[in-house]
Amino acid sequence: VQLQASGGGLAQAGGSLRLSCAASGDIFSNWHIGWFRQAPGQEREFVAAISWRNNKKIYADSMKDRFAISRDNTKNTVYLQMNGLKPEDTAVYYCTTRRSRVATPFSFFESEYDVWGQGTQVTVSS
């Protein structure tokens, strides 16, 4: 599977953006699709993830009130709706998948995700 992230750009503080992560190839039911982000000079951090099997979702605490992850099975695409953007949301956003043959709990750790897209830049101006 390959992942293609898109939808980044420039937004003003308080604005919104919707990121898309399109997967080429099959996504299997036990997989999780996630978003991470990396700001300049900082480590990559978890944003959100969704289960392809049952649509369960998980968020980083600092973003759960403003961001929403969703999926469209017909398009093999996962979305990240970002509202109430803040300058500190400026980062490169990566989509990724955690592949597994069996059901697994969600993970916040990037080392447990094994396929990564190329990233899309989000810049929020104050």
PDB file of C-alpha atoms in Angstrom:
ATOM      1  CA  VAL A   1       0.000   0.000   0.000  1.00  0.00           C
ATOM      2  CA  GLN A   2       1.105   3.581  -0.645  1.00  0.00           C
ATOM      3  CA  LEU A   3      -0.261   6.664   1.068  1.00  0.00           C
ATOM      4  CA  GLN A   4      -0.685  10.107  -0.442  1.00  0.00           C
ATOM      5  CA  ALA A   5      -1.392  13.016   1.897  1.00  0.00           C
ATOM      6  CA  SER A   6      -2.852  16.254   0.593  1.00  0.00           C
ATOM      7  CA  GLY A   7      -4.857  19.276   1.658  1.00  0.00           C
ATOM      8  CA  GLY A   8      -2.242  21.232   3.549  1.00  0.00           C
ATOM      9  CA  GLY A   9      -1.687  24.896   3.041  1.00  0.00           C
ATOM     10  CA  LEU A  10      -1.794  28.264   4.713  1.00  0.00           C
ATOM     11  CA  ALA A  11      -4.570  29.113   7.151  1.00  0.00           C
ATOM     12  CA  GLN A  12      -5.231  31.900   9.576  1.00  0.00           C
ATOM     13  CA  ALA A  13      -5.549  31.278  13.270  1.00  0.00           C
ATOM     14  CA  GLY A  14      -9.066  30.118  13.992  1.00  0.00           C
ATOM     15  CA  GLY A  15      -9.500  28.755  10.503  1.00  0.00           C
ATOM     16  CA  SER A  16      -9.954  25.233   9.224  1.00  0.00           C
ATOM     17  CA  LEU A  17      -8.283  22.790   6.878  1.00  0.00           C
ATOM     18  CA  ARG A  18      -9.140  19.276   5.831  1.00  0.00           C
ATOM     19  CA  LEU A  19      -6.327  16.880   5.090  1.00  0.00           C
ATOM     20  CA  SER A  20      -6.800  13.786   2.986  1.00  0.00           C
ATOM     21  CA  CYS A  21      -4.856  10.549   2.982  1.00  0.00           C
ATOM     22  CA  ALA A  22      -5.524   8.413  -0.069  1.00  0.00           C
ATOM     23  CA  ALA A  23      -4.351   4.826  -0.050  1.00  0.00           C
ATOM     24  CA  SER A  24      -3.466   3.001  -3.212  1.00  0.00           C
ATOM     25  CA  GLY A  25      -3.905  -0.677  -2.694  1.00  0.00           C
ATOM     26  CA  ASP A  26      -6.083  -2.627  -0.328  1.00  0.00           C
ATOM     27  CA  ILE A  27      -6.602  -1.638   3.275  1.00  0.00           C
ATOM     28  CA  PHE A  28      -7.397  -4.579   5.491  1.00  0.00           C
ATOM     29  CA  SER A  29      -9.858  -4.549   8.319  1.00  0.00           C
ATOM     30  CA  ASN A  30      -7.374  -4.838  11.192  1.00  0.00           C
ATOM     31  CA  TRP A  31      -5.327  -1.872  10.067  1.00  0.00           C
ATOM     32  CA  HIS A  32      -5.238   1.501  11.728  1.00  0.00           C
ATOM     33  CA  ILE A  33      -4.739   4.670   9.745  1.00  0.00           C
ATOM     34  CA  GLY A  34      -3.166   7.509  11.648  1.00  0.00           C
ATOM     35  CA  TRP A  35      -1.944  11.065  11.416  1.00  0.00           C
ATOM     36  CA  PHE A  36       1.238  12.375  12.959  1.00  0.00           C
ATOM     37  CA  ARG A  37       2.785  15.794  12.697  1.00  0.00           C
ATOM     38  CA  GLN A  38       6.258  17.227  12.979  1.00  0.00           C
ATOM     39  CA  ALA A  39       7.010  20.856  13.655  1.00  0.00           C
ATOM     40  CA  PRO A  40      10.432  22.302  12.854  1.00  0.00           C
ATOM     41  CA  GLY A  41      13.012  21.203  15.380  1.00  0.00           C
ATOM     42  CA  GLN A  42      10.582  18.915  17.160  1.00  0.00           C
ATOM     43  CA  GLU A  43       9.905  15.220  17.251  1.00  0.00           C
ATOM     44  CA  ARG A  44       7.054  13.717  15.330  1.00  0.00           C
ATOM     45  CA  GLU A  45       3.927  13.531  17.471  1.00  0.00           C
ATOM     46  CA  PHE A  46       0.717  11.541  17.302  1.00  0.00           C
ATOM     47  CA  VAL A  47      -2.420  13.358  16.218  1.00  0.00           C
ATOM     48  CA  ALA A  48      -5.186  10.809  15.651  1.00  0.00           C
ATOM     49  CA  ALA A  49      -5.918   7.319  14.371  1.00  0.00           C
ATOM     50  CA  ILE A  50      -8.917   5.395  13.113  1.00  0.00           C
ATOM     51  CA  SER A  51      -9.684   1.712  12.908  1.00  0.00           C
ATOM     52  CA  TRP A  52     -10.536   0.527   9.425  1.00  0.00           C
ATOM     53  CA  ARG A  53     -12.533  -2.349  10.934  1.00  0.00           C
ATOM     54  CA  ASN A  54     -14.907  -0.626  13.304  1.00  0.00           C
ATOM     55  CA  ASN A  55     -14.391   3.112  12.795  1.00  0.00           C
ATOM     56  CA  LYS A  56     -13.167   3.620  16.350  1.00  0.00           C
ATOM     57  CA  LYS A  57     -11.038   6.699  16.763  1.00  0.00           C
ATOM     58  CA  ILE A  58      -8.412   8.006  19.091  1.00  0.00           C
ATOM     59  CA  TYR A  59      -6.892  11.443  19.470  1.00  0.00           C
ATOM     60  CA  ALA A  60      -4.047  13.173  21.190  1.00  0.00           C
ATOM     61  CA  ASP A  61      -5.546  14.928  24.180  1.00  0.00           C
ATOM     62  CA  SER A  62      -4.407  18.337  23.028  1.00  0.00           C
ATOM     63  CA  MET A  63      -6.235  18.029  19.706  1.00  0.00           C
ATOM     64  CA  LYS A  64      -9.350  15.990  20.382  1.00  0.00           C
ATOM     65  CA  ASP A  65     -11.624  19.000  20.769  1.00  0.00           C
ATOM     66  CA  ARG A  66     -10.554  20.607  17.493  1.00  0.00           C
ATOM     67  CA  PHE A  67      -9.610  17.791  15.123  1.00  0.00           C
ATOM     68  CA  ALA A  68     -11.757  15.006  13.712  1.00  0.00           C
ATOM     69  CA  ILE A  69     -10.582  11.930  11.847  1.00  0.00           C
ATOM     70  CA  SER A  70     -12.898  10.091   9.497  1.00  0.00           C
ATOM     71  CA  ARG A  71     -12.755   7.601   6.651  1.00  0.00           C
ATOM     72  CA  ASP A  72     -14.427   6.879   3.347  1.00  0.00           C
ATOM     73  CA  ASN A  73     -14.168   3.179   2.648  1.00  0.00           C
ATOM     74  CA  THR A  74     -15.364   3.593  -0.918  1.00  0.00           C
ATOM     75  CA  LYS A  75     -12.446   5.881  -1.688  1.00  0.00           C
ATOM     76  CA  ASN A  76      -9.824   4.251   0.551  1.00  0.00           C
ATOM     77  CA  THR A  77      -9.316   7.675   2.034  1.00  0.00           C
ATOM     78  CA  VAL A  78      -8.931   9.007   5.548  1.00  0.00           C
ATOM     79  CA  TYR A  79      -9.541  12.631   6.416  1.00  0.00           C
ATOM     80  CA  LEU A  80      -8.377  14.911   9.179  1.00  0.00           C
ATOM     81  CA  GLN A  81     -10.666  17.875   9.720  1.00  0.00           C
ATOM     82  CA  MET A  82      -8.828  20.563  11.639  1.00  0.00           C
ATOM     83  CA  ASN A  83     -10.827  23.405  13.140  1.00  0.00           C
ATOM     84  CA  GLY A  84      -9.823  26.273  15.370  1.00  0.00           C
ATOM     85  CA  LEU A  85      -6.309  26.191  14.017  1.00  0.00           C
ATOM     86  CA  LYS A  86      -3.540  27.725  16.078  1.00  0.00           C
ATOM     87  CA  PRO A  87      -0.048  28.836  15.061  1.00  0.00           C
ATOM     88  CA  GLU A  88       1.322  25.941  17.097  1.00  0.00           C
ATOM     89  CA  ASP A  89      -0.460  23.554  14.731  1.00  0.00           C
ATOM     90  CA  THR A  90       2.078  24.530  12.070  1.00  0.00           C
ATOM     91  CA  ALA A  91       3.830  21.335  11.050  1.00  0.00           C
ATOM     92  CA  VAL A  92       4.228  18.754   8.355  1.00  0.00           C
ATOM     93  CA  TYR A  93       1.353  16.293   8.720  1.00  0.00           C
ATOM     94  CA  TYR A  94       1.955  12.662   7.822  1.00  0.00           C
ATOM     95  CA  CYS A  95      -0.533   9.889   7.344  1.00  0.00           C
ATOM     96  CA  THR A  96       0.515   6.392   8.179  1.00  0.00           C
ATOM     97  CA  THR A  97      -0.826   2.918   8.592  1.00  0.00           C
ATOM     98  CA  ARG A  98      -0.306   0.314  11.246  1.00  0.00           C
ATOM     99  CA  ARG A  99      -0.755  -2.982   9.500  1.00  0.00           C
ATOM    100  CA  SER A 100      -1.726  -6.094  11.387  1.00  0.00           C
ATOM    101  CA  ARG A 101      -3.264  -9.480  10.655  1.00  0.00           C
ATOM    102  CA  VAL A 102      -5.149  -9.405  13.939  1.00  0.00           C
ATOM    103  CA  ALA A 103      -7.037  -6.792  15.895  1.00  0.00           C
ATOM    104  CA  THR A 104      -4.665  -4.681  17.952  1.00  0.00           C
ATOM    105  CA  PRO A 105      -5.088  -1.789  20.357  1.00  0.00           C
ATOM    106  CA  PHE A 106      -4.385   1.718  19.157  1.00  0.00           C
ATOM    107  CA  SER A 107      -0.862   3.013  19.435  1.00  0.00           C
ATOM    108  CA  PHE A 108       0.502   6.509  19.939  1.00  0.00           C
ATOM    109  CA  PHE A 109       4.032   5.455  18.970  1.00  0.00           C
ATOM    110  CA  GLU A 110       5.324   6.154  15.493  1.00  0.00           C
ATOM    111  CA  SER A 111       7.584   3.098  15.631  1.00  0.00           C
ATOM    112  CA  GLU A 112       4.490   0.903  15.484  1.00  0.00           C
ATOM    113  CA  TYR A 113       3.303   2.406  12.209  1.00  0.00           C
ATOM    114  CA  ASP A 114       5.039   0.974   9.194  1.00  0.00           C
ATOM    115  CA  VAL A 115       3.900   2.725   6.003  1.00  0.00           C
ATOM    116  CA  TRP A 116       4.175   6.500   5.748  1.00  0.00           C
ATOM    117  CA  GLY A 117       3.000   9.038   3.235  1.00  0.00           C
ATOM    118  CA  GLN A 118       5.134  11.941   2.112  1.00  0.00           C
ATOM    119  CA  GLY A 119       3.613  14.597   4.375  1.00  0.00           C
ATOM    120  CA  THR A 120       1.710  17.787   3.717  1.00  0.00           C
ATOM    121  CA  GLN A 121       2.681  21.175   5.124  1.00  0.00           C
ATOM    122  CA  VAL A 122       0.222  23.075   7.279  1.00  0.00           C
ATOM    123  CA  THR A 123       1.098  26.650   8.181  1.00  0.00           C
ATOM    124  CA  VAL A 124      -1.086  28.684  10.500  1.00  0.00           C
ATOM    125  CA  SER A 125      -0.540  32.416  10.713  1.00  0.00           C
ATOM    126  CA  SER A 126      -1.462  34.482  13.734  1.00  0.00           C
TER     127      SER A 126
END
